[in-house]
Tab-separated table of C-alpha atoms in Angstrom:
chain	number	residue	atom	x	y	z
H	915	UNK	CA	-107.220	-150.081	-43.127
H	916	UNK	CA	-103.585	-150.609	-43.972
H	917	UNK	CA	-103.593	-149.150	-47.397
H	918	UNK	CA	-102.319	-145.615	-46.748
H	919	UNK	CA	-100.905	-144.187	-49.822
H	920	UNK	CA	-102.348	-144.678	-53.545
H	921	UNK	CA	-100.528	-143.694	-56.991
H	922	UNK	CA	-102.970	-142.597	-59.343
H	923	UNK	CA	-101.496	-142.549	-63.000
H	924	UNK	CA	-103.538	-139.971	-65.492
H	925	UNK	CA	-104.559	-136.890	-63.999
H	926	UNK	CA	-107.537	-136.323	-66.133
H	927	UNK	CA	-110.811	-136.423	-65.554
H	928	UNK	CA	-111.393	-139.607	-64.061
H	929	UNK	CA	-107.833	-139.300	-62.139
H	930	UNK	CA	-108.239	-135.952	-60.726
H	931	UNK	CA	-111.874	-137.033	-59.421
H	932	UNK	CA	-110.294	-140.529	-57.657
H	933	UNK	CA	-107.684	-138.449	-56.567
H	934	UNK	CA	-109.884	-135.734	-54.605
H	935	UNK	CA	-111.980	-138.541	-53.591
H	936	UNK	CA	-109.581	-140.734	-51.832
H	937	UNK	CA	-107.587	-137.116	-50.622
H	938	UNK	CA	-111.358	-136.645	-48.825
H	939	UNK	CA	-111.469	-139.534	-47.499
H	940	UNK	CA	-107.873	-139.183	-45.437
H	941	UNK	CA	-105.923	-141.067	-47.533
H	942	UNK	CA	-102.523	-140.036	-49.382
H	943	UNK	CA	-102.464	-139.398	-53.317
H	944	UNK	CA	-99.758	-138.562	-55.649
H	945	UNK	CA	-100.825	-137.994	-59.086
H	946	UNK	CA	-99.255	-138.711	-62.265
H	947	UNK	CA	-99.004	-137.387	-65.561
H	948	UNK	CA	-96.640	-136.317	-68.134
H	949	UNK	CA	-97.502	-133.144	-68.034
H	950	UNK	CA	-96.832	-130.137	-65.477
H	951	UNK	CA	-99.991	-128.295	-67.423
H	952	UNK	CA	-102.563	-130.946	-67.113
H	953	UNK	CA	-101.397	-131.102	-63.189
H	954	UNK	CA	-102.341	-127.839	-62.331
H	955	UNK	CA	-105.246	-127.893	-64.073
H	956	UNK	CA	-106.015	-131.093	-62.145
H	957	UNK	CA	-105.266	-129.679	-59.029
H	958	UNK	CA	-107.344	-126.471	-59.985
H	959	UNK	CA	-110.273	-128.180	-60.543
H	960	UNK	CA	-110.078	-130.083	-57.482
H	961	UNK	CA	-109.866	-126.510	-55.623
H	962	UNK	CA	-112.411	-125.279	-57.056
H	963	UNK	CA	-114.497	-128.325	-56.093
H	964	UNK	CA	-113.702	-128.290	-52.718
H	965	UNK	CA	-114.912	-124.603	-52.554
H	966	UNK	CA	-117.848	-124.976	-53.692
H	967	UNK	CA	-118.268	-127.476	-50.791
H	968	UNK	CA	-117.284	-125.058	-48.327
H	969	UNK	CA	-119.427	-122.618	-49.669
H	970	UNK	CA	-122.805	-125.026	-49.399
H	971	UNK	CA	-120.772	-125.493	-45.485
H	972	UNK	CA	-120.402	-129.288	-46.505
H	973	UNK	CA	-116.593	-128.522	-45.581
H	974	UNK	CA	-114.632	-126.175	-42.990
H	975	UNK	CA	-111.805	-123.814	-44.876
H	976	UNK	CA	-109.517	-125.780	-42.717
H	977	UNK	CA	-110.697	-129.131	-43.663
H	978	UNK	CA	-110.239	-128.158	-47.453
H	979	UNK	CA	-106.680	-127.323	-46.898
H	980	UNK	CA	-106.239	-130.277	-44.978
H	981	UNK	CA	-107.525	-132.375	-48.381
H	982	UNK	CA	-105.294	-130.435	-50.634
H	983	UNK	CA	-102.074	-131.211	-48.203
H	984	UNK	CA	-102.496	-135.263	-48.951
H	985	UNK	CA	-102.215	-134.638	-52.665
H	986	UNK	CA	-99.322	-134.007	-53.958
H	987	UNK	CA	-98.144	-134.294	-58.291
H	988	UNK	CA	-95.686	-135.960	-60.032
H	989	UNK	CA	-94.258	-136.271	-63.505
H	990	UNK	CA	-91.943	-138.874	-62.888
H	991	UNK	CA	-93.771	-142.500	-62.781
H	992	UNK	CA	-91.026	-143.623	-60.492
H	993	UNK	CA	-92.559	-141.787	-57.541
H	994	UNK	CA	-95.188	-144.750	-56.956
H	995	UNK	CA	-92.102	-146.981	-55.711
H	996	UNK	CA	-93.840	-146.787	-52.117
H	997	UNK	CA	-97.846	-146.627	-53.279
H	998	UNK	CA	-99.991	-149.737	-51.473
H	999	UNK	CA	-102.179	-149.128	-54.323
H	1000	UNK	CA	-101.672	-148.114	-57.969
H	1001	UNK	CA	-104.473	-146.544	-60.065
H	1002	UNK	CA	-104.127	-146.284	-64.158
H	1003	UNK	CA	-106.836	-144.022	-65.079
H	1004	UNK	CA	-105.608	-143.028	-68.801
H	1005	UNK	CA	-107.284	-143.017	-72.641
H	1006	UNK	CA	-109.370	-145.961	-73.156
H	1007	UNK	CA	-106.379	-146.976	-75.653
H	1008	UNK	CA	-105.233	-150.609	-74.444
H	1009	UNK	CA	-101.572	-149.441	-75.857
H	1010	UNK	CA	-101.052	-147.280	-73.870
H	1011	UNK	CA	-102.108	-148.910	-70.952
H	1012	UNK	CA	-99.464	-151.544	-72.113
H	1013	UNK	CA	-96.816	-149.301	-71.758
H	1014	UNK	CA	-98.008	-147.609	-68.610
H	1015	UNK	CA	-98.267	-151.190	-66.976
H	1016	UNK	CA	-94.569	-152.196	-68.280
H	1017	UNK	CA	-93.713	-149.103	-66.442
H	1018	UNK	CA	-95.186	-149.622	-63.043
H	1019	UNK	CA	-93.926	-152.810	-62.812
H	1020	UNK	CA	-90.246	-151.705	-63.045
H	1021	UNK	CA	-90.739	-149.349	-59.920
H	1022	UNK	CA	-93.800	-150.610	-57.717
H	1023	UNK	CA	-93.264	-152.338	-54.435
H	1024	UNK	CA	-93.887	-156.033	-54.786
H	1025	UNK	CA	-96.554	-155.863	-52.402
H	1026	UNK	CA	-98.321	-153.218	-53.711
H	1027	UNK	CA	-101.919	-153.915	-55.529
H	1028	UNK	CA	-101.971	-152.603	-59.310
H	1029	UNK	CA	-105.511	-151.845	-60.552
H	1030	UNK	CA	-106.635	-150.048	-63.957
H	1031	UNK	CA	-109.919	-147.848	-63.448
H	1032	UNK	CA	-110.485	-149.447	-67.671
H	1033	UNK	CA	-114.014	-149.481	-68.401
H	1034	UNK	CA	-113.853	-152.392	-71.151
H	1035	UNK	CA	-110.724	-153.564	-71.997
H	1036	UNK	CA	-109.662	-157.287	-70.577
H	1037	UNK	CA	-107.903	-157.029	-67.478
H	1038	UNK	CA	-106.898	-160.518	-68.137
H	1039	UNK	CA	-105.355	-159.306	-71.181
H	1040	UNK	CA	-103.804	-156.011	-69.110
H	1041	UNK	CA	-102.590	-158.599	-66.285
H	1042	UNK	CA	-100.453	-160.884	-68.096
H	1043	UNK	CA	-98.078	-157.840	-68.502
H	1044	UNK	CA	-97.355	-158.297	-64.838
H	1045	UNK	CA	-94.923	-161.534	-63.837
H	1046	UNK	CA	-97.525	-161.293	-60.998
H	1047	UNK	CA	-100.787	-161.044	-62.707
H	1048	UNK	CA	-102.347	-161.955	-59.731
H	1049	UNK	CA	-101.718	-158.053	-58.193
H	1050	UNK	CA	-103.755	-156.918	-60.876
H	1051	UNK	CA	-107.626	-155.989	-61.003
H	1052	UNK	CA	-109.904	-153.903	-62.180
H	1053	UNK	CA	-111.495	-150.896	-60.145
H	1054	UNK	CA	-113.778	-149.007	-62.604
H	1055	UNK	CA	-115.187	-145.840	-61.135
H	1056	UNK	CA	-117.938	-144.273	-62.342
H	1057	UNK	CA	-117.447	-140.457	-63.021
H	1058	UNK	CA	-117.837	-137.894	-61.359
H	1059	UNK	CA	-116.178	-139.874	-59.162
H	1060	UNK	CA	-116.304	-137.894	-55.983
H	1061	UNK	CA	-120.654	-138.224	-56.698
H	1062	UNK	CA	-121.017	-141.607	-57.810
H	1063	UNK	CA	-121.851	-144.342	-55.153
H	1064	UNK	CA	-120.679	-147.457	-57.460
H	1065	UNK	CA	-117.541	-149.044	-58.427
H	1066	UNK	CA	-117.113	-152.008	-60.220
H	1067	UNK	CA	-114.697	-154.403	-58.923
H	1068	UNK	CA	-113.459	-156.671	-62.258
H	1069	UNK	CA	-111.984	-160.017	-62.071
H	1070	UNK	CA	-109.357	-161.616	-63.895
H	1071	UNK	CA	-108.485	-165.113	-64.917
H	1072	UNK	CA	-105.274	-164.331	-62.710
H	1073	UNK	CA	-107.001	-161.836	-59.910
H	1074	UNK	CA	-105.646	-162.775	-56.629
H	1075	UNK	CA	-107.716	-163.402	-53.713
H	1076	UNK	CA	-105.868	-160.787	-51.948
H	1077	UNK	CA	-105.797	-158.075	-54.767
H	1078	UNK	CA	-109.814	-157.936	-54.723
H	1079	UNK	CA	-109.681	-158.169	-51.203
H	1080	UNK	CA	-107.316	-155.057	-51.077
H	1081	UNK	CA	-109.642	-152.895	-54.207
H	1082	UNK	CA	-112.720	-153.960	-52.217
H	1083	UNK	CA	-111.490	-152.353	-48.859
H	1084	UNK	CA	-110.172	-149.152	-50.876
H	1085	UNK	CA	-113.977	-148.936	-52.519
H	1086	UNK	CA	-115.533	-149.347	-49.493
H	1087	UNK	CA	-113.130	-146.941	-47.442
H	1088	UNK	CA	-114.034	-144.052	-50.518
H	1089	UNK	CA	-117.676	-144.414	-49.756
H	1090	UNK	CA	-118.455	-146.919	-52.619
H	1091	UNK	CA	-120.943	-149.749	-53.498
H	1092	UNK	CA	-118.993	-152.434	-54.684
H	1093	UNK	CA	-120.139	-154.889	-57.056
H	1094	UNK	CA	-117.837	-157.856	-58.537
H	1095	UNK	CA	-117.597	-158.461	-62.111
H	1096	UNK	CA	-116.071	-161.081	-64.537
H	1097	UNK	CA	-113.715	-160.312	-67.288
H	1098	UNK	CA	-116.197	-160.211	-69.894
H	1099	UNK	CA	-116.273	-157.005	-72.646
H	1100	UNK	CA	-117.966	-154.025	-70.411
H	1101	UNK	CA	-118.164	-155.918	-67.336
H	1102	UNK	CA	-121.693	-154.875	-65.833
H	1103	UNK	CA	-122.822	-151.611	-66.695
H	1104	UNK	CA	-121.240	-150.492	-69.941
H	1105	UNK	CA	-122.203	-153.535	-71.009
H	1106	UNK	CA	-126.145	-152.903	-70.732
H	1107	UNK	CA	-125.360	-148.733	-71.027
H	1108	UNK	CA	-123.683	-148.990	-74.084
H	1109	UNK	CA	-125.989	-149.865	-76.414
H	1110	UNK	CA	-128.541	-147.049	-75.257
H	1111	UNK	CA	-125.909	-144.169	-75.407
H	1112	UNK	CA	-125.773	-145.660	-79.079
H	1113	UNK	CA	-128.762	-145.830	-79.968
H	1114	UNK	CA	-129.636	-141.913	-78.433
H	1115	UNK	CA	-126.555	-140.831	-81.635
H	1116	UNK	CA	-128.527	-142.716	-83.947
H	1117	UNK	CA	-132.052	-140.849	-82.822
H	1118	UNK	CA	-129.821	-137.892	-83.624
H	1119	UNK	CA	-128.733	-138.932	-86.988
H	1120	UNK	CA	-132.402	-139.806	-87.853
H	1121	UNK	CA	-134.009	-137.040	-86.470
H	1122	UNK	CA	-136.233	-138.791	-84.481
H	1123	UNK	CA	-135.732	-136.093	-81.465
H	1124	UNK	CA	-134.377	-133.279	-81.299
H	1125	UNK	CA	-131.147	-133.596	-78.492
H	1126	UNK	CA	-132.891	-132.236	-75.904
H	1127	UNK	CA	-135.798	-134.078	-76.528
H	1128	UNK	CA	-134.025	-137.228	-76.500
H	1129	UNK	CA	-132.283	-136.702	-73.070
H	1130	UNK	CA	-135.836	-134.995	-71.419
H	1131	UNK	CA	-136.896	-138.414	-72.702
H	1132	UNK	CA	-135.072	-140.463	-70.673
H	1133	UNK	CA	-134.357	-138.362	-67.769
H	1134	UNK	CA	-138.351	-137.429	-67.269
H	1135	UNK	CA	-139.123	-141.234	-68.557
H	1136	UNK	CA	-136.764	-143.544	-67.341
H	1137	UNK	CA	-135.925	-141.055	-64.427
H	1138	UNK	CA	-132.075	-141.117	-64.741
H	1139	UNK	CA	-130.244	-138.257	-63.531
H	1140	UNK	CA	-129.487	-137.006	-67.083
H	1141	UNK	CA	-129.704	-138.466	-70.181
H	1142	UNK	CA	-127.646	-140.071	-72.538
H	1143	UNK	CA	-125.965	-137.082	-75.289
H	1144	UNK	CA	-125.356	-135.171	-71.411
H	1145	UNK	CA	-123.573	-138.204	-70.271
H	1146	UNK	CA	-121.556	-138.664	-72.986
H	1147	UNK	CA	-120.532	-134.824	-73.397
H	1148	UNK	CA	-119.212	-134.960	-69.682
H	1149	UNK	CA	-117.590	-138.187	-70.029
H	1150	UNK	CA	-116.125	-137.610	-73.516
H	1151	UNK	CA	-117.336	-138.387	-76.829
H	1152	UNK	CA	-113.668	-139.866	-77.569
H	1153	UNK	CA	-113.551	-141.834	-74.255
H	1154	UNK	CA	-117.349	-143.251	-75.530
H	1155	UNK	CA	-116.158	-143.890	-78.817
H	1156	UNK	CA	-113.050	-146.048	-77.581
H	1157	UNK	CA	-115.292	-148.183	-75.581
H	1158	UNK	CA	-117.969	-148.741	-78.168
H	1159	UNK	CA	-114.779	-150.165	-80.340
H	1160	UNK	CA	-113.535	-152.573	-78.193
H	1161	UNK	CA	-117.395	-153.626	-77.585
H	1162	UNK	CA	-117.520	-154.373	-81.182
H	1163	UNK	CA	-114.669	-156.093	-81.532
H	1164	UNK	CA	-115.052	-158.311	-78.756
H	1165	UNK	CA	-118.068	-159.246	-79.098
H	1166	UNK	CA	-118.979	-158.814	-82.929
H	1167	UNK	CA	-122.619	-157.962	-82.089
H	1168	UNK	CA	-123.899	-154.989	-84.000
H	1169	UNK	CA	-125.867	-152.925	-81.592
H	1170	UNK	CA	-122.053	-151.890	-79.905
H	1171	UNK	CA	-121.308	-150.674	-83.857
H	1172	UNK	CA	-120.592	-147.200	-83.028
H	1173	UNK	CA	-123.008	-144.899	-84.756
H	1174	UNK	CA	-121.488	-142.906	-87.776
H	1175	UNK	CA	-122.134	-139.481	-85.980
H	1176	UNK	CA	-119.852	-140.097	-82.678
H	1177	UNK	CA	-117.407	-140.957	-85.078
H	1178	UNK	CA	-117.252	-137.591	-87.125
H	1179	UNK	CA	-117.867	-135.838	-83.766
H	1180	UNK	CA	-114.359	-137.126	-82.829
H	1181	UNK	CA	-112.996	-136.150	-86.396
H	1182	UNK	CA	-114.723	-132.612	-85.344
H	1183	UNK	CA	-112.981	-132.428	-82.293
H	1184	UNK	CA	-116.494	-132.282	-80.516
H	1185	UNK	CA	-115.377	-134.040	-77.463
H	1186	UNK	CA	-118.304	-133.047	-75.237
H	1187	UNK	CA	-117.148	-130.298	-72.179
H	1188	UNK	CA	-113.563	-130.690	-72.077
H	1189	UNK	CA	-114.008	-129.201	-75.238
H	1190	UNK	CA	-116.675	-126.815	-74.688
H	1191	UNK	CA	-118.739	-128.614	-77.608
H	1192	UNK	CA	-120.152	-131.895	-77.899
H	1193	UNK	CA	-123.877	-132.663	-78.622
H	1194	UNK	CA	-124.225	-129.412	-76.679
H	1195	UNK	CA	-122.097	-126.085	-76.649
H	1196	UNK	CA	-120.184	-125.141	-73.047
H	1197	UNK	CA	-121.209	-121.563	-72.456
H	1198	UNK	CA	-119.289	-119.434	-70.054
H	1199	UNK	CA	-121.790	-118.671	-68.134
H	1200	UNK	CA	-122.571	-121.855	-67.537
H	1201	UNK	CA	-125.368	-122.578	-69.268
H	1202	UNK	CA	-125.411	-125.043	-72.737
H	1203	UNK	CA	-127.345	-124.907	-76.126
H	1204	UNK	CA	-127.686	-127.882	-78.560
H	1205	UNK	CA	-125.241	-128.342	-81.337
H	1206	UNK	CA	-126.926	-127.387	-84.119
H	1207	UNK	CA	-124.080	-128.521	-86.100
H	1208	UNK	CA	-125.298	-132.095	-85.885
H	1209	UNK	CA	-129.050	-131.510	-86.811
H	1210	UNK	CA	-128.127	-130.026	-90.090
């Protein structure tokens, strides 16, 4: 493969868990953010992830120092100047993706493939930044990223042959299932996931279930690996939120209206487990409880 080195912009929780992936995998990462603090907590978490893998012997001592010598952090967006492969991973804010594109382009190689991990917002729309659109595509990974077998390739108007040939090769390379999608609002899966993640707030609201009812539900009845208040508490009720918006503005249909609840939840700052609270509360020990909060 001739993509060595990969530029991953937003070292949250999406970026840090591309980041240890591809590091795994042999590759080079540098990742970006504005902020010293949120690096080392990125590169914390990573550690600690990689020790629990040597612990369960999945990984030598010496192998998990070899993965944390490929990554290295940055503050200064310049730095991906000589990346064959740029990764945005920020807020689901297409603003700020805006800027963050105008940026790359001023220091990435010419050559190099630029590729948003966005989860609904156009990548047409994000491409035409570019005065090469066609080195832009979509890779949306599917968190926790170093877990998940899928990625979702997305296509724009502009996509260049090349460019999905290059994200393609990357998936593959990290161990991925690739699948190709158009640029229509939530590509493939949030597209069918997000109305069900909806409709589990509104069983909340009503009182239809209590929340761990409603995720025993579907994890015992529709046997996913854990249902939908869980998923959206460790992807982030704000992150869930921003997608359901663009959704319903796209598209105009009402089942992507987000429910009223995930809204004050935001307001709450009930974020899910970044936050310690979300339709559950993060103990220390490891262990959650319900919100009561939201059954009152």
């Amino acid at each position: 493969m001739k993509i060595k080195k990969i530029f991953v912009v937003g070292a949250g929780f999406m970026g840090s868990g591309i980041v240890e992936n591809a590091a795994v995998k042999g590759l080079e990462v540098v990742s970006y953010d504005i902020s010293d603090a949120q690096l080392e907590k990125s590169r914390a978490g990573i550690i600690k992830n990689l020790e629990k893998s040597v612990a369960k012997g999945k990984m030598s001592e010496a192998d998990k120092d070899a993965v944390m010598s490929r990554i290295s952090g940055t503050t200064d967006i310049a730095d991906c100047a000589d990346a064959d492969i740029i990764i945005e991973a920020v807020a689901e804010n297409k603003d700020i993706k805006t800027e963050i594109m105008k940026n790359l382009e001023k220091h990435a190689k010419e050559d190099a493939v630029i590729a948003s991990n966005t989860s609904s917002i156009s990548i047409t729309a994000l491409g035409n930044m570019f005065k090469n659109p066609g080195r832009f595509v979509g890779m949306h990974f599917f968190s926790p990223v170093p877990k998940m077998p899928l990625m979702e390739i997305v296509v724009g108007y502009q996509t260049s042959d090349e460019a999905l040939a290059n994200a393609k090769e990357l998936g593959e390379f990290m161990g991925k299932s690739c699948i190709i999608a158009h640029d229509e609002p939530g590509f493939i899966v949030n597209r069918m996931l997000i109305p069900m993640l909806n409709e589990a707030c509104v069983l909340v609201e009503r009182k239809v279930g209590t929340i761990e009812e409603i995720d025993e539900g579907v994890r015992l009845g529709l046997h996913h690996p854990m249902g939908p208040l869980e998923l959206m508490d460790m992807i982030g009720i704000d992150v869930e939120l921003a997608v359901m918006e663009v959704l319903h503005e796209e598209i105009g249909d009402p089942k992507y209206r987000p429910a009223v609840s995930l809204r004050r939840m935001v307001d709450s700052g009930f974020l899910g487990r970044k936050a310690g609270i979300g339709f559950y509360i993060y103990h220390e020990d490891g262990t959650k409880t319900p919100n009561t909060m939201l059954l009152r």
